[in-house]
mmCIF file of C-alpha atoms in Angstrom:
data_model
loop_
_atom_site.group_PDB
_atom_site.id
_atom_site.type_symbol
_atom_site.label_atom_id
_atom_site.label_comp_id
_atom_site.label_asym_id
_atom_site.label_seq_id
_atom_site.Cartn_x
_atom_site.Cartn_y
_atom_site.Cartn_z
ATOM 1 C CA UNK A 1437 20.983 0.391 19.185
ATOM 2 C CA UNK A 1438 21.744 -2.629 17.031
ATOM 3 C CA UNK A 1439 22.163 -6.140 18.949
ATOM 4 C CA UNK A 1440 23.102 -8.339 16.114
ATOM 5 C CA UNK A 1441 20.035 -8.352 14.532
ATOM 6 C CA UNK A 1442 17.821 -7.329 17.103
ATOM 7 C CA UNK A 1443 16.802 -3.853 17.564
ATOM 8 C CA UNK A 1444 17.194 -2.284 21.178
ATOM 9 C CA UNK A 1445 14.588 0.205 22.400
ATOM 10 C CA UNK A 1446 16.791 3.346 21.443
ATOM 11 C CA UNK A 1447 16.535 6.826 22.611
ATOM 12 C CA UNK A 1448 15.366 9.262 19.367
ATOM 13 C CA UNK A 1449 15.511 12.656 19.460
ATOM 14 C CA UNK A 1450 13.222 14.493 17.076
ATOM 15 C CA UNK A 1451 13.554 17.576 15.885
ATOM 16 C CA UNK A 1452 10.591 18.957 14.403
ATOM 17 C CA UNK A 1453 7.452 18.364 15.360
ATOM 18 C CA UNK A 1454 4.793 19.850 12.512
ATOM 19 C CA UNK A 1455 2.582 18.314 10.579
ATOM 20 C CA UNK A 1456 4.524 15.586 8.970
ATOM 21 C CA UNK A 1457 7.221 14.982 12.064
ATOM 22 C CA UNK A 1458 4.856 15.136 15.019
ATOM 23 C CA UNK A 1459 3.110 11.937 13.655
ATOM 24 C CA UNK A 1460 6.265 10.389 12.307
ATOM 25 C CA UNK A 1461 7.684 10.590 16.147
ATOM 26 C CA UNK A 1462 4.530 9.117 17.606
ATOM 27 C CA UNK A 1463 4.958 5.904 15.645
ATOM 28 C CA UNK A 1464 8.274 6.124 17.404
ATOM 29 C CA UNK A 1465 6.772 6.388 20.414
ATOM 30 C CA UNK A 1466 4.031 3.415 19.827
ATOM 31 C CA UNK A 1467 6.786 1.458 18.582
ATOM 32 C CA UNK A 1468 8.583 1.383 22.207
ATOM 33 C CA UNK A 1469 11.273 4.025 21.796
ATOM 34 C CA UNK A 1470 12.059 6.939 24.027
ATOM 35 C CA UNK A 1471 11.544 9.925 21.804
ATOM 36 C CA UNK A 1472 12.624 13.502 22.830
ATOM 37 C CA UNK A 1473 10.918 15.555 20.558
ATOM 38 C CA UNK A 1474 11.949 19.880 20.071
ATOM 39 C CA UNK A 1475 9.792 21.967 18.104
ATOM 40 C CA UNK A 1476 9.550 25.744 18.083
ATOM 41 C CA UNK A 1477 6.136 25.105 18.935
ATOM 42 C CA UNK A 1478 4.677 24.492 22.438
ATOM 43 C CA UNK A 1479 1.749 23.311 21.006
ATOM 44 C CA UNK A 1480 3.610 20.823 18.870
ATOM 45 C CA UNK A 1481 5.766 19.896 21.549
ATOM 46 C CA UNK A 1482 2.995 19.008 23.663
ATOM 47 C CA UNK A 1483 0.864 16.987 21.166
ATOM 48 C CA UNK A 1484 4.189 14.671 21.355
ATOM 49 C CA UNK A 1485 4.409 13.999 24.995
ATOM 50 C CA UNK A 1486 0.501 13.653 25.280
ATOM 51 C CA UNK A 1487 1.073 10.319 22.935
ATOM 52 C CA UNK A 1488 4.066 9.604 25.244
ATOM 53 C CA UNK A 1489 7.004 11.115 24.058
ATOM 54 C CA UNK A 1490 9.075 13.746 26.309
ATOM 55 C CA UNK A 1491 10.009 17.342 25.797
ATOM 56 C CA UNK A 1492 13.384 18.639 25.135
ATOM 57 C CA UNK A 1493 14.995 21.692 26.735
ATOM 58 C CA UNK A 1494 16.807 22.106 23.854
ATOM 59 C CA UNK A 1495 18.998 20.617 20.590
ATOM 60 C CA UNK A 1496 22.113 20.681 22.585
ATOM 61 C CA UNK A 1497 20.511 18.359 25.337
ATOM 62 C CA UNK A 1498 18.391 16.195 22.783
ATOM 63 C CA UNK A 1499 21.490 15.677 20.690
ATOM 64 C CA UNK A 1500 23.546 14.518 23.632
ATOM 65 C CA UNK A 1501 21.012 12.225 25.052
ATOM 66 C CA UNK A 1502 19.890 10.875 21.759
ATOM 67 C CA UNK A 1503 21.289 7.295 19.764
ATOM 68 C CA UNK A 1504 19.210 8.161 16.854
ATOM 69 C CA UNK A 1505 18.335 11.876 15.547
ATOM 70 C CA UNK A 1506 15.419 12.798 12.917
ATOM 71 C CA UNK A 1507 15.209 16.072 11.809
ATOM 72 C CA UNK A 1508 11.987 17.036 9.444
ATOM 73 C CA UNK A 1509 13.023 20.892 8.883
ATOM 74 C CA UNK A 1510 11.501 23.638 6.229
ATOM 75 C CA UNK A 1511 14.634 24.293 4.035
ATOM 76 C CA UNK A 1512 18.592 23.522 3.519
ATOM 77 C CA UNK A 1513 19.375 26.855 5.515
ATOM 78 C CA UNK A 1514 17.495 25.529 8.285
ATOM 79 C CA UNK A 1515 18.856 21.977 8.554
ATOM 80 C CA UNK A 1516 22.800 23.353 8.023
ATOM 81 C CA UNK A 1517 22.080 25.544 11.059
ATOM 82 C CA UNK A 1518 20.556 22.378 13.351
ATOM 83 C CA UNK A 1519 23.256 20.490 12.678
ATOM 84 C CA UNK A 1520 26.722 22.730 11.930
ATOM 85 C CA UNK A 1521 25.470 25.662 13.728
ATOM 86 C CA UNK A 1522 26.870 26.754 17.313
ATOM 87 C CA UNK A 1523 25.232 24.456 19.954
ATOM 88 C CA UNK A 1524 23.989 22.206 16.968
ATOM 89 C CA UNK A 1525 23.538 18.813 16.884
ATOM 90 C CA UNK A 1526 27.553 17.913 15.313
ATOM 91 C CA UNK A 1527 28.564 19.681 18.301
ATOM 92 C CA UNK A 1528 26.794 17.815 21.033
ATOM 93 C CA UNK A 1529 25.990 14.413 20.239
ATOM 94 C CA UNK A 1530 27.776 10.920 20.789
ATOM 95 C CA UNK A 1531 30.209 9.698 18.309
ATOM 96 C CA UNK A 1532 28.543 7.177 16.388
ATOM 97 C CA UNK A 1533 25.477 8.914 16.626
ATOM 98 C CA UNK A 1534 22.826 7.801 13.939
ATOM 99 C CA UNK A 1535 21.310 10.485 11.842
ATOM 100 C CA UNK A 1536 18.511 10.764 9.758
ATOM 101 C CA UNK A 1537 16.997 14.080 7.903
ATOM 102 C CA UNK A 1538 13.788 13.500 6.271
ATOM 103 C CA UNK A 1539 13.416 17.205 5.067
ATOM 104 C CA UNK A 1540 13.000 17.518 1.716
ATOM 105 C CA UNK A 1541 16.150 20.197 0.524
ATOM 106 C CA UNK A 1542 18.554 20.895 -1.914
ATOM 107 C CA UNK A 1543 21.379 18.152 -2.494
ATOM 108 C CA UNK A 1544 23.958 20.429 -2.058
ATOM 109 C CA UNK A 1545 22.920 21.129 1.337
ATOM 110 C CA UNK A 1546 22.165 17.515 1.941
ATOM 111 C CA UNK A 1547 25.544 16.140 0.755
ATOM 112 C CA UNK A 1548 27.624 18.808 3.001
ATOM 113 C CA UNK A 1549 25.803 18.488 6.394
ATOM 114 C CA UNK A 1550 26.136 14.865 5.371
ATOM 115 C CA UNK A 1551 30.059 15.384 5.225
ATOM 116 C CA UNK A 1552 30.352 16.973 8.167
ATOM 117 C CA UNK A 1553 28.869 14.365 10.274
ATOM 118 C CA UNK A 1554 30.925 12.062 8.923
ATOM 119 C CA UNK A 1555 34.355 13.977 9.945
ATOM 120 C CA UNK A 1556 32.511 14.020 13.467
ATOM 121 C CA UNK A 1557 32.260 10.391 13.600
ATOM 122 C CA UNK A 1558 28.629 10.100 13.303
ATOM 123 C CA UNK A 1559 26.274 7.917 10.857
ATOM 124 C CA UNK A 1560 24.078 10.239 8.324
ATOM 125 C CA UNK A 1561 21.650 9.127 5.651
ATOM 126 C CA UNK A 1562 19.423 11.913 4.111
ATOM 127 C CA UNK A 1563 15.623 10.263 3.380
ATOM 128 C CA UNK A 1564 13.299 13.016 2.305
ATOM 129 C CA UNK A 1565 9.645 10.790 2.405
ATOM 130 C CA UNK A 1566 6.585 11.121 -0.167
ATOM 131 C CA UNK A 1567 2.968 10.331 1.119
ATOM 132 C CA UNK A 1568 1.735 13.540 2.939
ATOM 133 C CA UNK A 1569 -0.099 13.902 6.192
ATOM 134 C CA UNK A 1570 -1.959 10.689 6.199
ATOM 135 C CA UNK A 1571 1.158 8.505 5.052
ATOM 136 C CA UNK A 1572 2.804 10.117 8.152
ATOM 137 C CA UNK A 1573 -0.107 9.375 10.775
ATOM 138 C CA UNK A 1574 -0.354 5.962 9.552
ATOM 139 C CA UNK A 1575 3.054 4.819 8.985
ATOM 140 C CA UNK A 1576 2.936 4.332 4.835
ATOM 141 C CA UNK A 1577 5.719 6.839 3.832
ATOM 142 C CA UNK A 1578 7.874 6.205 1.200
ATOM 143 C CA UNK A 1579 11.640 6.978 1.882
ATOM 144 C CA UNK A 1580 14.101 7.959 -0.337
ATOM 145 C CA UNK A 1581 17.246 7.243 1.712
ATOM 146 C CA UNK A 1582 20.943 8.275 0.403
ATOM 147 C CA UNK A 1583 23.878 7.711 2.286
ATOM 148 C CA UNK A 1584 26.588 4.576 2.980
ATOM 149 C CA UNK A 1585 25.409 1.121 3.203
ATOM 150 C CA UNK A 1586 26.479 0.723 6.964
ATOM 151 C CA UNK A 1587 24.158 3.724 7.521
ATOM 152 C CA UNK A 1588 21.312 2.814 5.649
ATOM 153 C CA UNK A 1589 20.987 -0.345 7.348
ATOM 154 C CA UNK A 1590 21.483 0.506 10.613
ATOM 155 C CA UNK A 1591 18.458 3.517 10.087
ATOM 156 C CA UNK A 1592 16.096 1.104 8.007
ATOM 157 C CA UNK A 1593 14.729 -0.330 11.322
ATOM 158 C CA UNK A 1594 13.388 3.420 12.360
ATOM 159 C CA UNK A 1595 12.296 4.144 8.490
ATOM 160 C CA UNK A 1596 10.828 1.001 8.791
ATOM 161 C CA UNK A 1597 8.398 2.235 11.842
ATOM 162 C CA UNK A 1598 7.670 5.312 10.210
ATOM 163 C CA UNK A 1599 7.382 3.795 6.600
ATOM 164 C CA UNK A 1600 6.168 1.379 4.333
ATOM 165 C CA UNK A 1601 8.099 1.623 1.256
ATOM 166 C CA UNK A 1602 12.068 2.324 2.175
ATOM 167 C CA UNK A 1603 13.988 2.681 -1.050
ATOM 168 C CA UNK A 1604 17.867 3.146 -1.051
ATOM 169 C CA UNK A 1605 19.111 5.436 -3.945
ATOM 170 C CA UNK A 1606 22.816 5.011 -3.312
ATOM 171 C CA UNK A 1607 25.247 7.670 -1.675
ATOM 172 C CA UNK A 1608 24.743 10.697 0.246
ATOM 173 C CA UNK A 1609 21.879 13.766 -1.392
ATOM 174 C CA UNK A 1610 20.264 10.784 -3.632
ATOM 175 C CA UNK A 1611 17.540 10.978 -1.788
ATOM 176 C CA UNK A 1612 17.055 14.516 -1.781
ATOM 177 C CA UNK A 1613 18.261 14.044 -5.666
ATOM 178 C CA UNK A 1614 14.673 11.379 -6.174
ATOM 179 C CA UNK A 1615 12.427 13.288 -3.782
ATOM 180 C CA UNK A 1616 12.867 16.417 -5.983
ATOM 181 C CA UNK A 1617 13.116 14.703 -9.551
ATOM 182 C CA UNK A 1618 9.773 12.953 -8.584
ATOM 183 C CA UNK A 1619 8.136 15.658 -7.424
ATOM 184 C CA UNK A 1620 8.703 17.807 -10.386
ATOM 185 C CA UNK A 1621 7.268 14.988 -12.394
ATOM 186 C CA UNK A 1622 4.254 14.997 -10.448
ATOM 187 C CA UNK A 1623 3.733 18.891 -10.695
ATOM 188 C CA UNK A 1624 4.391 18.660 -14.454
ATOM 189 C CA UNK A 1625 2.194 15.207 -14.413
ATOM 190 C CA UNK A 1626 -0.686 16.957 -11.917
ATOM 191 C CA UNK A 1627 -1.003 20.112 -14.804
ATOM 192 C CA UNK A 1628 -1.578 17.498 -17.589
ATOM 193 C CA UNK A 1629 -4.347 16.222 -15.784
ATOM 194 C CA UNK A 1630 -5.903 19.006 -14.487
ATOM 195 C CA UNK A 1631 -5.552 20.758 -18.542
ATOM 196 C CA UNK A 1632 -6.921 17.735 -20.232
ATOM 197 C CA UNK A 1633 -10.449 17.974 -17.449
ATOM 198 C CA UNK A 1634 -10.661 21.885 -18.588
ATOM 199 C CA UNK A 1635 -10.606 20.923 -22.066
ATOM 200 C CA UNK A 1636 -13.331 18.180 -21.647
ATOM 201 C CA UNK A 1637 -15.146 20.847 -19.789
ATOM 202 C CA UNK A 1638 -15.031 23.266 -22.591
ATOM 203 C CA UNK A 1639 -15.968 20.412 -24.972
ATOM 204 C CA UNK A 1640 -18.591 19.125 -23.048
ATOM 205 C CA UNK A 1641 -17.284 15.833 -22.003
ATOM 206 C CA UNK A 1642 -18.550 15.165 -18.940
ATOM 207 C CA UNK A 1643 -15.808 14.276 -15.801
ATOM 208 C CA UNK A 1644 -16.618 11.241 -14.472
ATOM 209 C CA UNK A 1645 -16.753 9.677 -18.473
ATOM 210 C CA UNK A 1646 -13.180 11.530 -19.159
ATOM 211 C CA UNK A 1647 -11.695 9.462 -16.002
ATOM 212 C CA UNK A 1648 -13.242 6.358 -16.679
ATOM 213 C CA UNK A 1649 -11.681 6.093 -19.921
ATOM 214 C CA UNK A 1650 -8.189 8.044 -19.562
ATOM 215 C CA UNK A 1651 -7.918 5.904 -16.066
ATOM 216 C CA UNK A 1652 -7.843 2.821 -18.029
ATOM 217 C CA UNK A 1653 -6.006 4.108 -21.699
ATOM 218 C CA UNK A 1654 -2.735 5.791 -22.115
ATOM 219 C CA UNK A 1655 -3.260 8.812 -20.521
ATOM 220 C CA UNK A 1656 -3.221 6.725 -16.911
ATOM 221 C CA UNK A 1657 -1.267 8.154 -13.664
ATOM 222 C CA UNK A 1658 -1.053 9.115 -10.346
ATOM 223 C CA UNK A 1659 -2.055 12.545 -10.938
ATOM 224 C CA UNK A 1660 -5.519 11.209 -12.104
ATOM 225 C CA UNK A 1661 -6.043 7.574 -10.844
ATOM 226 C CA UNK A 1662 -5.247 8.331 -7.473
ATOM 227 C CA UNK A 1663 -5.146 12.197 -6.638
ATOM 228 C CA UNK A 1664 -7.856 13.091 -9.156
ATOM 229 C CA UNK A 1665 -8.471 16.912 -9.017
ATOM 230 C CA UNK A 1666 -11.781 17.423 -10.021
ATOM 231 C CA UNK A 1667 -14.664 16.057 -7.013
ATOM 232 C CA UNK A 1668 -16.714 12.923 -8.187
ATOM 233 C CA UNK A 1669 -14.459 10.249 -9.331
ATOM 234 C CA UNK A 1670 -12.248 10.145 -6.527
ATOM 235 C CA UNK A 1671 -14.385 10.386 -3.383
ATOM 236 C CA UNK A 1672 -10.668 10.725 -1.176
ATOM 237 C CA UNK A 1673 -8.806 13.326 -3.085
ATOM 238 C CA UNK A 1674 -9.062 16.331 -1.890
ATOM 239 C CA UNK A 1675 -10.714 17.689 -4.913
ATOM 240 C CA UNK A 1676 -14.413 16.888 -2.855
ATOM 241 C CA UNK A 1677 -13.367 18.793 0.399
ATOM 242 C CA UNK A 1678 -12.634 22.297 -1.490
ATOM 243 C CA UNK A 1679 -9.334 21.563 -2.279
ATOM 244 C CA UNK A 1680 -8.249 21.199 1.337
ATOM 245 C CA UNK A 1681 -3.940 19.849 1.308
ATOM 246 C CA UNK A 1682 -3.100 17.007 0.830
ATOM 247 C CA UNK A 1683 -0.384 18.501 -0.529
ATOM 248 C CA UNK A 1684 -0.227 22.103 -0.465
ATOM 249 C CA UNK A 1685 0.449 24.365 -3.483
ATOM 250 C CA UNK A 1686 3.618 26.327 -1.647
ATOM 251 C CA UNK A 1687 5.417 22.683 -0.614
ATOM 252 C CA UNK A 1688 4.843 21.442 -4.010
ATOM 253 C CA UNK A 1689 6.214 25.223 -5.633
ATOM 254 C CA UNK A 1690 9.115 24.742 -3.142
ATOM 255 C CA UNK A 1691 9.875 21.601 -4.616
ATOM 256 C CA UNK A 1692 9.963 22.437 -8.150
ATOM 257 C CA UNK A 1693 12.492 25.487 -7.515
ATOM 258 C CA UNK A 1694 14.888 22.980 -5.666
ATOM 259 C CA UNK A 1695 14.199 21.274 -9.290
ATOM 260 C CA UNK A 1696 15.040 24.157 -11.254
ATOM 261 C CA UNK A 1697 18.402 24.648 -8.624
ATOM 262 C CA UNK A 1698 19.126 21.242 -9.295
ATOM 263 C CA UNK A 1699 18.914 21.510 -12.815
ATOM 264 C CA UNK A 1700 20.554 24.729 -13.796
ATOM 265 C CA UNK A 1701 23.642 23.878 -11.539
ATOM 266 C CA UNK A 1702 24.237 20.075 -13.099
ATOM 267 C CA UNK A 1703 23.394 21.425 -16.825
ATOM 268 C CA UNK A 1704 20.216 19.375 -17.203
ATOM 269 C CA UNK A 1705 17.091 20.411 -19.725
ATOM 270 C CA UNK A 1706 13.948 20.470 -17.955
ATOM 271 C CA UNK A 1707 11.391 22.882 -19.910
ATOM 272 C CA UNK A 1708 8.212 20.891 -18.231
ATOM 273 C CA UNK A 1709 9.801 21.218 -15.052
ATOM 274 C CA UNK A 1710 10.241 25.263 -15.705
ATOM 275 C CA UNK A 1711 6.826 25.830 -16.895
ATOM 276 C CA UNK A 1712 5.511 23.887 -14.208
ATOM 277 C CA UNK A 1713 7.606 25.771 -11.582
ATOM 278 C CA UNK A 1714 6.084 29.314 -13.641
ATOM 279 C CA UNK A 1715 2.241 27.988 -13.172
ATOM 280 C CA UNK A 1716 2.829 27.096 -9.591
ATOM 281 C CA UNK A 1717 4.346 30.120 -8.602
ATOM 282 C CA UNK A 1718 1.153 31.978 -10.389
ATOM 283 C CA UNK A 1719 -1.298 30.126 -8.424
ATOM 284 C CA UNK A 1720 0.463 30.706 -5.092
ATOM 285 C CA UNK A 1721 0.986 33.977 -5.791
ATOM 286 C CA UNK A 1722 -2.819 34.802 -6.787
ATOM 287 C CA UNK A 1723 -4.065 32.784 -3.324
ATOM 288 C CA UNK A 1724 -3.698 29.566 -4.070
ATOM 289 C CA UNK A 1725 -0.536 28.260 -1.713
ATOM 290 C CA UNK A 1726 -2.640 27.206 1.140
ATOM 291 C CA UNK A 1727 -5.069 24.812 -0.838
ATOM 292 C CA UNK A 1728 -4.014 21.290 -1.951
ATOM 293 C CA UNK A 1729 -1.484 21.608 -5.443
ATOM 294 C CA UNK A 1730 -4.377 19.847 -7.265
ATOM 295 C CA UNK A 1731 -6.587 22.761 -7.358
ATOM 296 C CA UNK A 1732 -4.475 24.408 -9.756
ATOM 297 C CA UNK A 1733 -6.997 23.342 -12.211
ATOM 298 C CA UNK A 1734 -9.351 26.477 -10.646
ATOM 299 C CA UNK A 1735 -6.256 28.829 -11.685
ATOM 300 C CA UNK A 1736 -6.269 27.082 -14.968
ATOM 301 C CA UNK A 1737 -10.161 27.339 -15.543
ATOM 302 C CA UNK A 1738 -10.039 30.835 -14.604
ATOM 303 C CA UNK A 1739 -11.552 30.990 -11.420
#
């Protein structure tokens, strides 16, 4: 809880415990809080209170024990059920309650659990994050936080354990509103990339000489300066270890349909963002959701 402007050991209950939330909750843990963690999984559940943290029975009894609650969930469906369902987290927990969701799902969703906790007299910010596994484990996430200014500050402290880069985009589902419209620039940004290193191959332009120049001319970003997906250039993308995520394909497909929701319900154009959604969903479909979204350039080659 907030003492002026210290920061009181709190008690955080976390629900959801997989790849991304089981780390985010240890850095919870290392950075002196009481963390109750729930997970579906044993396994998950486990791996928590092995780095210190404690099981919960339940989300009725981590809600009701909790002064801070972090949900990391699959889908909008999902995090409307933790919190509105019966026995949910509205239900249960303290007035005054701090809340923060850091799943990543549509902003209708977002802005209506968001609501809700507000008539129940709880805090709520919505802060999807961007950095994968190894942003998680070490603590560099980037947060896209929407939601009141009395609520953002008060969950900046916890963001700030779990986070390097905390970004407030203004009221409640404008995070979920910049986690999706950056994603779907990185999927249409990522199938630029991974076109333009098919067409040198086809030319023969050799890789590495195609990144040294484009990662210094106009053609520079993310997609290929720091997530390159072909293996040389790079040495840490996951282009050198067989495409192993990273990112995966289906999270990054799942994204760019809450883009395409997004934009066919508020009227906006996005052709890139369709095409990229229709390439996606081709390379999940044909085997390729499990590897790292980069290695859509094997779909693309024809492999």
């Amino acid at each position: 809880m907030l003492l002026g402007r210290k920061i009181m050991s709190s008690t955080v209950g976390f629900i959801g415990l997989g790849n991304m939330g089981g780390p985010m909750a240890v850095n919870l843990v290392k950075a002196g809080h009481k963390v109750l963690g729930f997970d579906l999984s044993d396994a998950a559940m486990s791996a928590l209170a092995d780095a210190g943290g404690e099981k919960a029975t339940g989300v009725a009894d981590l809600a009701a024990a909790a002064d801070v609650i972090v949900t990391m969930l699959p889908a909008g469906k999902h995090v409307r059920q933790i919190y509105e369902g019966e026995g949910g987290i509205l239900e249960n927990a303290k007035p005054g309650t701090l809340m923060i969701d850091s799943s990543t799902i549509d902003v209708d969703s977002a802005r209506a659990v968001s609501a809700a906790a507000i008539e129940k007299g709880m805090q709520m910010v919505d802060a999807p994050v961007s950095g994968g596994v190894a942003g998680a484990a070490g603590g560099t996430l980037t947060f896209m936080v929407g939601g009141p200014d009395e609520a953002f500050g008060l969950a900046k402290h916890y963001l700030d354990i779990m986070g390097k880069t905390i970004v407030h985009a203004g009221g409640a589902g404008t995070g979920q509103a910049a986690k999706i419209c950056n994603n779907m620039l990185l999927g249409i940004s990522m199938v630029g990339v991974c076109e333009a290193f098919v067409l040198a191959e086809r030319l023969g332009l050799d890789a590495q000489k195609l990144f040294d120049i484009s990662s210094t001319a106009s053609g520079q970003c993310w997609s290929l300066t720091s997530y390159c997906p072909v293996p040389g250039p790079l040495p840490s993308s996951p282009a050198n270890r067989d495409y192993q995520p990273g990112f995966a394909a289906a999270m990054m497909l799942k994204d760019l349909k809450l883009a395409q929701e997004a934009a066919n319900s508020s009227g906006a154009a996005t052709p890139l963002g369709a095409e990229a959604e229709s390439l996606y969903t081709l390379f999940c479909n044909s085997g390729g959701e499990s590897q790292d979204f980069s290695g859509i350039i094997k779909f693309l080659r024809g492999s």
